[in-house]
Amino acid sequence: MRGAAQRVRNAQTGRDRDRLPVVDVQRAALDDRDWPGGAERSGHREIHGRAEPLAHRHVRDGGLVPLLNRKGFTLVELMMALLLFSMAATAIVETFSLHQRTVGAQAERIALQQNLRAGLAVLPAELRALNAAEGDIVKMSATSITIRALRQLAVLCQVPVLGGASVTLTVRQTPFYGTQFDNTRDGIYVFYDGDESLRSDDAWVSGRLTSAPVNTAKCSDGKPAYSFTTSLSLGALPALTGRIQSGAPVWGYRQTTYGVFQQADGRWYVGMKDSSAALTPVVGPLVGSNGLRFTYYDANGLVTADSSRVARIGVAILSQTATPVRQGSVSAATYQVDSLSTYTTLRNNPRW
């Protein structure tokens, strides 16, 4: 039985192999989907009689792998990246701005302190050479002082003839320190030695120039010299020739005023002027009209208003930065203020 059934199946298989394929002649042309791989080329495939886009196919389908392997970012990821970048950029800008403000504030404070030190270098140097008992303080107040400020130093090279209303002085051209003598503005001090065996009659004799200096004069040794006439005030000292000797020092002074003044921009400065010249800034800007203070003391350390009794002068300067400064993270810019003070002893103070 089994042999007969096997022969029947073999016969049917042979008949099927001998059959020719049947072609539907009613189709005028073949669609791409009828060819192997045609569905992939057309972007669709047949699933249960309908076309399905390739994007819906399974990842294991070979034609989809290049599309699904593409890299990219979502909108949320881009927004987060922009947020982090903005935060970092803001922090960098704030750090840089803080650094710039700190550097600017330090530069302004350094300039302020240098300004104060310069002021306290000039004023004490001028005041230290004064002798109030001899009238070197012409006028004084809490915010200004007018003095005889030393401007020249020379050496006599001829013995002057005393006893007349006018005395001719001859000084060496070398050495000579300071500006040239000006008979319209300058006065002089000449050292009066008196009796060489005594110290009690030594003094500085003051005078005013009554003629312009002549630069063609000669010393007793033939060296170049300046010559000018003066009106010396000897007071009770004997007007004897020889009491002022050759080689005696000659100081030239110019009446000078230091005080507070306000410039056209409305800011206050410590100014200086000599004779008829206008005030020029020396230190500043100050905090106001009270940015400079003078305090005058006598030999006992008591405050005095008598210019001839002044033995010590206190100077205080209160200054501020030239421009407003922002400190650290403070939003408002303000002027930084600093001050310096000192005390200067005059030549007539017997305690020093």
Short mmCIF file of C-alpha atoms in Angstrom, two decimals:
data_model
loop_
_atom_site.label_atom_id
_atom_site.label_comp_id
_atom_site.label_asym_id
_atom_site.label_seq_id
_atom_site.Cartn_x
_atom_site.Cartn_y
_atom_site.Cartn_z
CA MET A 1 0.00 0.00 0.00
CA ARG A 2 2.75 2.38 0.88
CA GLY A 3 4.52 1.68 -2.38
CA ALA A 4 1.42 2.45 -4.42
CA ALA A 5 0.85 5.78 -2.63
CA GLN A 6 4.46 6.82 -3.21
CA ARG A 7 4.15 6.12 -6.91
CA VAL A 8 1.02 8.29 -7.12
CA ARG A 9 2.79 11.27 -5.42
CA ASN A 10 5.79 10.97 -7.71
CA ALA A 11 3.53 11.00 -10.73
CA GLN A 12 1.80 14.18 -9.55
CA THR A 13 5.11 15.89 -8.89
CA GLY A 14 6.30 15.12 -12.36
CA ARG A 15 3.15 16.52 -13.88
CA ASP A 16 3.53 19.78 -11.89
CA ARG A 17 7.13 20.10 -13.04
CA ASP A 18 6.07 19.80 -16.64
CA ARG A 19 3.47 22.58 -16.39
CA LEU A 20 4.25 26.03 -17.90
CA PRO A 21 3.77 29.30 -15.82
CA VAL A 22 0.55 31.17 -16.42
CA VAL A 23 0.91 34.89 -17.27
CA ASP A 24 -1.89 37.47 -16.81
CA VAL A 25 -1.94 39.18 -20.18
CA GLN A 26 -4.48 41.79 -18.99
CA ARG A 27 -1.79 43.74 -17.07
CA ALA A 28 -0.21 46.17 -19.51
CA ALA A 29 2.90 46.77 -17.43
CA LEU A 30 4.52 45.50 -14.33
CA ASP A 31 4.68 47.73 -11.30
CA ASP A 32 7.98 48.11 -9.47
CA ARG A 33 6.45 46.30 -6.58
CA ASP A 34 6.06 43.14 -8.70
CA TRP A 35 9.85 42.85 -9.01
CA PRO A 36 12.17 41.60 -6.29
CA GLY A 37 13.12 44.58 -4.15
CA GLY A 38 10.60 46.77 -5.96
CA ALA A 39 8.67 47.56 -2.82
CA GLU A 40 11.83 48.88 -1.18
CA ARG A 41 12.62 51.03 -4.22
CA SER A 42 9.16 52.54 -4.24
CA GLY A 43 9.30 53.27 -0.52
CA HIS A 44 6.46 50.86 0.35
CA ARG A 45 5.86 47.20 0.82
CA GLU A 46 2.69 45.15 0.63
CA ILE A 47 1.29 44.08 3.99
CA HIS A 48 -2.01 42.24 3.81
CA GLY A 49 -2.86 43.88 0.53
CA ARG A 50 -1.91 47.50 1.48
CA ALA A 51 1.23 49.61 1.22
CA GLU A 52 3.22 50.43 4.40
CA PRO A 53 5.83 53.27 4.53
CA LEU A 54 9.42 52.21 5.09
CA ALA A 55 9.61 54.27 8.29
CA HIS A 56 7.22 51.78 9.88
CA ARG A 57 9.33 48.77 9.06
CA HIS A 58 11.24 46.85 11.70
CA VAL A 59 14.78 47.86 12.59
CA ARG A 60 16.10 44.53 11.34
CA ASP A 61 14.99 45.40 7.81
CA GLY A 62 18.24 46.10 6.00
CA GLY A 63 17.06 49.19 4.06
CA LEU A 64 16.19 51.17 7.22
CA VAL A 65 19.48 50.95 9.12
CA PRO A 66 21.14 54.05 7.52
CA LEU A 67 18.06 56.18 8.30
CA LEU A 68 17.71 55.11 11.92
CA ASN A 69 21.46 55.49 12.68
CA ARG A 70 21.48 59.29 12.03
CA LYS A 71 22.64 61.45 15.09
CA GLY A 72 20.79 64.62 16.36
CA PHE A 73 19.46 66.65 19.32
CA THR A 74 15.98 67.23 20.52
CA LEU A 75 14.57 70.71 21.16
CA VAL A 76 14.73 70.16 24.92
CA GLU A 77 18.40 69.23 24.70
CA LEU A 78 19.17 72.36 22.66
CA MET A 79 17.31 74.58 25.14
CA MET A 80 19.20 73.05 28.08
CA ALA A 81 22.52 73.56 26.29
CA LEU A 82 21.67 77.21 25.59
CA LEU A 83 20.67 77.73 29.23
CA LEU A 84 23.94 76.28 30.54
CA PHE A 85 25.96 78.33 28.06
CA SER A 86 24.13 81.51 29.08
CA MET A 87 24.79 80.84 32.76
CA ALA A 88 28.50 80.25 32.12
CA ALA A 89 28.80 83.37 29.94
CA THR A 90 27.04 85.49 32.58
CA ALA A 91 29.40 84.24 35.29
CA ILE A 92 32.45 85.02 33.13
CA VAL A 93 31.22 88.53 32.33
CA GLU A 94 30.44 89.26 35.99
CA THR A 95 33.88 88.03 37.05
CA PHE A 96 35.57 90.20 34.43
CA SER A 97 33.50 93.25 35.41
CA LEU A 98 34.30 92.73 39.10
CA HIS A 99 38.00 92.47 38.25
CA GLN A 100 37.84 95.68 36.22
CA ARG A 101 36.08 97.54 39.04
CA THR A 102 38.60 96.28 41.57
CA VAL A 103 41.56 97.35 39.44
CA GLY A 104 39.99 100.76 38.82
CA ALA A 105 39.26 101.27 42.52
CA GLN A 106 42.81 100.33 43.48
CA ALA A 107 44.27 102.70 40.88
CA GLU A 108 42.12 105.58 42.15
CA ARG A 109 43.06 104.88 45.77
CA ILE A 110 46.76 104.72 44.90
CA ALA A 111 46.49 108.05 43.09
CA LEU A 112 44.66 109.50 46.10
CA GLN A 113 47.36 108.39 48.55
CA GLN A 114 50.16 109.62 46.29
CA ASN A 115 48.39 112.95 46.06
CA LEU A 116 48.18 113.22 49.84
CA ARG A 117 51.82 112.27 50.32
CA ALA A 118 52.89 114.86 47.75
CA GLY A 119 50.95 117.54 49.59
CA LEU A 120 52.49 116.64 52.93
CA ALA A 121 55.93 116.64 51.35
CA VAL A 122 55.58 120.18 49.97
CA LEU A 123 53.94 122.01 52.87
CA PRO A 124 56.21 120.85 55.74
CA ALA A 125 59.30 121.56 53.63
CA GLU A 126 58.11 125.15 53.18
CA LEU A 127 57.06 125.64 56.80
CA ARG A 128 60.16 124.07 58.36
CA ALA A 129 62.40 126.93 57.19
CA LEU A 130 60.24 129.66 58.76
CA ASN A 131 61.14 131.81 61.74
CA ALA A 132 57.92 133.25 63.08
CA ALA A 133 59.78 135.59 65.44
CA GLU A 134 61.38 137.28 62.42
CA GLY A 135 58.09 137.79 60.61
CA ASP A 136 58.21 134.85 58.20
CA ILE A 137 54.49 134.21 58.74
CA VAL A 138 52.85 137.14 57.00
CA LYS A 139 49.24 136.01 57.41
CA MET A 140 47.57 132.89 58.75
CA SER A 141 44.13 131.34 59.12
CA ALA A 142 42.61 127.89 59.55
CA THR A 143 42.53 127.24 55.79
CA SER A 144 45.40 129.36 54.41
CA ILE A 145 48.83 130.72 55.27
CA THR A 146 51.04 133.37 53.66
CA ILE A 147 54.75 132.97 54.31
CA ARG A 148 58.18 134.04 53.17
CA ALA A 149 59.12 130.88 51.29
CA LEU A 150 62.80 130.31 50.59
CA ARG A 151 63.55 130.21 46.86
CA GLN A 152 67.30 130.93 46.44
CA LEU A 153 70.56 130.13 48.19
CA ALA A 154 73.76 131.99 47.36
CA VAL A 155 77.14 132.80 48.94
CA LEU A 156 78.68 136.26 49.37
CA CYS A 157 82.03 136.67 47.66
CA GLN A 158 82.76 140.26 48.78
CA VAL A 159 82.47 141.96 52.15
CA PRO A 160 79.54 144.43 51.93
CA VAL A 161 79.92 147.99 53.15
CA LEU A 162 77.40 148.66 55.92
CA GLY A 163 76.12 151.93 57.33
CA GLY A 164 74.24 153.34 54.36
CA ALA A 165 70.57 153.23 53.40
CA SER A 166 71.39 150.87 50.55
CA VAL A 167 73.84 147.98 50.71
CA THR A 168 75.36 146.30 47.66
CA LEU A 169 75.66 142.53 47.87
CA THR A 170 77.79 140.43 45.53
CA VAL A 171 77.16 136.67 45.38
CA ARG A 172 78.83 133.92 43.39
CA GLN A 173 77.18 132.63 40.26
CA THR A 174 78.52 129.17 41.13
CA PRO A 175 77.32 127.69 43.38
CA PHE A 176 73.87 129.23 43.17
CA TYR A 177 70.66 127.34 43.96
CA GLY A 178 67.12 128.17 42.94
CA THR A 179 65.68 130.71 40.54
CA GLN A 180 67.29 134.03 39.73
CA PHE A 181 66.60 136.91 42.13
CA ASP A 182 63.60 139.04 41.18
CA ASN A 183 63.68 142.55 42.64
CA THR A 184 59.91 142.93 42.13
CA ARG A 185 58.98 139.94 44.28
CA ASP A 186 61.94 138.62 46.28
CA GLY A 187 63.46 139.48 49.61
CA ILE A 188 66.66 138.19 51.20
CA TYR A 189 68.17 137.03 54.48
CA VAL A 190 71.89 137.57 55.07
CA PHE A 191 73.75 135.92 57.91
CA TYR A 192 75.11 138.53 60.34
CA ASP A 193 78.06 136.99 62.16
CA GLY A 194 78.88 139.97 64.37
CA ASP A 195 81.69 139.33 66.80
CA GLU A 196 83.34 136.08 65.79
CA SER A 197 84.13 135.25 69.40
CA LEU A 198 80.46 135.38 70.42
CA ARG A 199 77.39 133.41 69.40
CA SER A 200 74.87 135.66 71.07
CA ASP A 201 75.06 138.34 68.36
CA ASP A 202 74.59 135.96 65.40
CA ALA A 203 71.42 136.69 63.44
CA TRP A 204 69.73 136.65 60.06
CA VAL A 205 69.24 140.15 58.66
CA SER A 206 66.34 140.66 56.26
CA GLY A 207 66.13 143.05 53.36
CA ARG A 208 64.37 143.82 50.09
CA LEU A 209 66.00 143.98 46.67
CA THR A 210 66.03 147.55 45.37
CA SER A 211 67.63 146.82 42.00
CA ALA A 212 67.68 144.05 39.44
CA PRO A 213 70.67 141.68 39.66
CA VAL A 214 73.67 142.44 37.43
CA ASN A 215 75.21 139.26 36.05
CA THR A 216 78.49 140.85 34.88
CA ALA A 217 79.88 141.50 38.36
CA LYS A 218 83.07 139.91 39.66
CA CYS A 219 84.00 138.42 43.00
CA SER A 220 87.11 139.54 44.86
CA ASP A 221 88.90 136.54 43.37
CA GLY A 222 87.75 137.42 39.84
CA LYS A 223 85.04 134.71 39.56
CA PRO A 224 81.65 135.55 37.94
CA ALA A 225 79.09 137.01 40.33
CA TYR A 226 75.65 138.59 40.63
CA SER A 227 75.43 142.05 42.17
CA PHE A 228 72.32 143.87 43.48
CA THR A 229 71.40 146.53 46.02
CA THR A 230 69.26 145.90 49.09
CA SER A 231 67.77 147.75 52.02
CA LEU A 232 68.90 145.69 55.03
CA SER A 233 67.07 145.96 58.34
CA LEU A 234 69.79 145.63 60.97
CA GLY A 235 67.61 146.75 63.84
CA ALA A 236 69.72 147.06 67.01
CA LEU A 237 72.72 145.32 65.43
CA PRO A 238 75.80 147.48 64.85
CA ALA A 239 76.14 148.58 61.21
CA LEU A 240 79.85 147.87 61.09
CA THR A 241 81.60 146.71 57.95
CA GLY A 242 83.05 143.26 58.47
CA ARG A 243 80.19 142.00 60.65
CA ILE A 244 78.76 140.43 57.48
CA GLN A 245 81.68 138.51 56.04
CA SER A 246 82.61 137.12 52.65
CA GLY A 247 81.33 133.55 52.48
CA ALA A 248 78.16 134.34 54.45
CA PRO A 249 75.04 132.55 53.13
CA VAL A 250 72.28 134.56 51.48
CA TRP A 251 68.74 133.20 51.38
CA GLY A 252 66.25 134.58 48.89
CA TYR A 253 62.55 134.35 49.74
CA ARG A 254 59.31 135.02 47.93
CA GLN A 255 55.99 135.78 49.57
CA THR A 256 53.88 132.68 48.96
CA THR A 257 50.34 131.72 49.91
CA TYR A 258 48.94 128.23 50.41
CA GLY A 259 45.21 127.85 50.78
CA VAL A 260 41.97 126.22 49.67
CA PHE A 261 40.29 127.44 46.51
CA GLN A 262 37.50 126.30 44.22
CA GLN A 263 38.09 125.78 40.53
CA ALA A 264 35.63 126.38 37.71
CA ASP A 265 34.46 122.75 37.84
CA GLY A 266 33.21 123.32 41.40
CA ARG A 267 35.81 121.12 43.08
CA TRP A 268 38.16 122.24 45.86
CA TYR A 269 41.96 122.10 45.80
CA VAL A 270 44.99 123.14 47.81
CA GLY A 271 46.49 125.96 45.78
CA MET A 272 49.71 127.95 45.81
CA LYS A 273 50.48 131.44 44.60
CA ASP A 274 53.48 133.72 44.98
CA SER A 275 53.21 137.49 44.81
CA SER A 276 50.54 138.45 42.29
CA ALA A 277 50.23 135.06 40.58
CA ALA A 278 46.89 133.22 40.69
CA LEU A 279 46.41 130.11 42.79
CA THR A 280 47.46 126.91 41.05
CA PRO A 281 46.44 123.41 42.23
CA VAL A 282 48.95 121.51 44.34
CA VAL A 283 46.81 118.84 46.01
CA GLY A 284 43.30 117.71 45.27
CA PRO A 285 40.51 117.31 44.76
CA LEU A 286 39.51 117.84 48.39
CA VAL A 287 36.28 116.84 50.10
CA GLY A 288 35.26 120.50 50.30
CA SER A 289 36.26 123.91 51.58
CA ASN A 290 37.46 122.32 54.84
CA GLY A 291 39.77 119.84 53.10
CA LEU A 292 42.85 121.72 54.36
CA ARG A 293 43.31 122.65 58.03
CA PHE A 294 46.15 124.54 59.73
CA THR A 295 46.56 124.54 63.51
CA TYR A 296 49.10 126.89 65.12
CA TYR A 297 50.86 126.18 68.43
CA ASP A 298 53.25 128.23 70.54
CA ALA A 299 56.40 126.95 72.25
CA ASN A 300 54.32 125.60 75.14
CA GLY A 301 52.11 123.51 72.85
CA LEU A 302 49.08 125.78 73.19
CA VAL A 303 47.00 126.94 70.25
CA THR A 304 47.82 130.55 69.38
CA ALA A 305 46.52 133.22 67.02
CA ASP A 306 49.70 135.35 67.27
CA SER A 307 51.80 134.74 64.15
CA SER A 308 55.01 135.89 65.90
CA ARG A 309 54.60 133.24 68.62
CA VAL A 310 54.01 130.25 66.37
CA ALA A 311 56.53 127.48 67.02
CA ARG A 312 54.75 124.47 65.55
CA ILE A 313 52.13 124.07 62.81
CA GLY A 314 49.77 121.15 62.34
CA VAL A 315 48.66 120.37 58.78
CA ALA A 316 45.76 118.06 57.87
CA ILE A 317 44.56 117.28 54.34
CA LEU A 318 41.28 115.48 53.62
CA SER A 319 41.14 114.48 49.96
CA GLN A 320 39.00 112.29 47.71
CA THR A 321 39.39 110.36 44.47
CA ALA A 322 39.15 112.20 41.16
CA THR A 323 36.24 110.02 39.97
CA PRO A 324 33.56 107.93 41.73
CA VAL A 325 34.61 104.35 42.44
CA ARG A 326 32.52 101.17 42.67
CA GLN A 327 33.68 98.84 45.41
CA GLY A 328 33.24 95.11 44.67
CA SER A 329 29.62 94.18 43.99
CA VAL A 330 28.24 97.52 45.23
CA SER A 331 26.09 98.98 42.48
CA ALA A 332 26.48 102.68 43.39
CA ALA A 333 29.78 104.46 42.67
CA THR A 334 31.02 106.85 45.37
CA TYR A 335 34.07 109.03 45.97
CA GLN A 336 36.68 107.38 48.17
CA VAL A 337 38.07 109.62 50.92
CA ASP A 338 41.41 109.52 52.73
CA SER A 339 43.38 111.90 54.93
CA LEU A 340 46.88 112.56 56.23
CA SER A 341 48.14 114.90 58.93
CA THR A 342 51.52 116.00 60.26
CA TYR A 343 53.18 118.53 62.56
CA THR A 344 56.06 120.78 61.53
CA THR A 345 58.39 122.58 63.92
CA LEU A 346 59.68 126.03 62.91
CA ARG A 347 63.24 127.32 63.23
CA ASN A 348 62.35 129.60 66.15
CA ASN A 349 61.16 126.74 68.37
CA PRO A 350 63.75 126.53 71.18
CA ARG A 351 62.64 123.03 72.15
CA TRP A 352 63.82 121.47 68.89
#
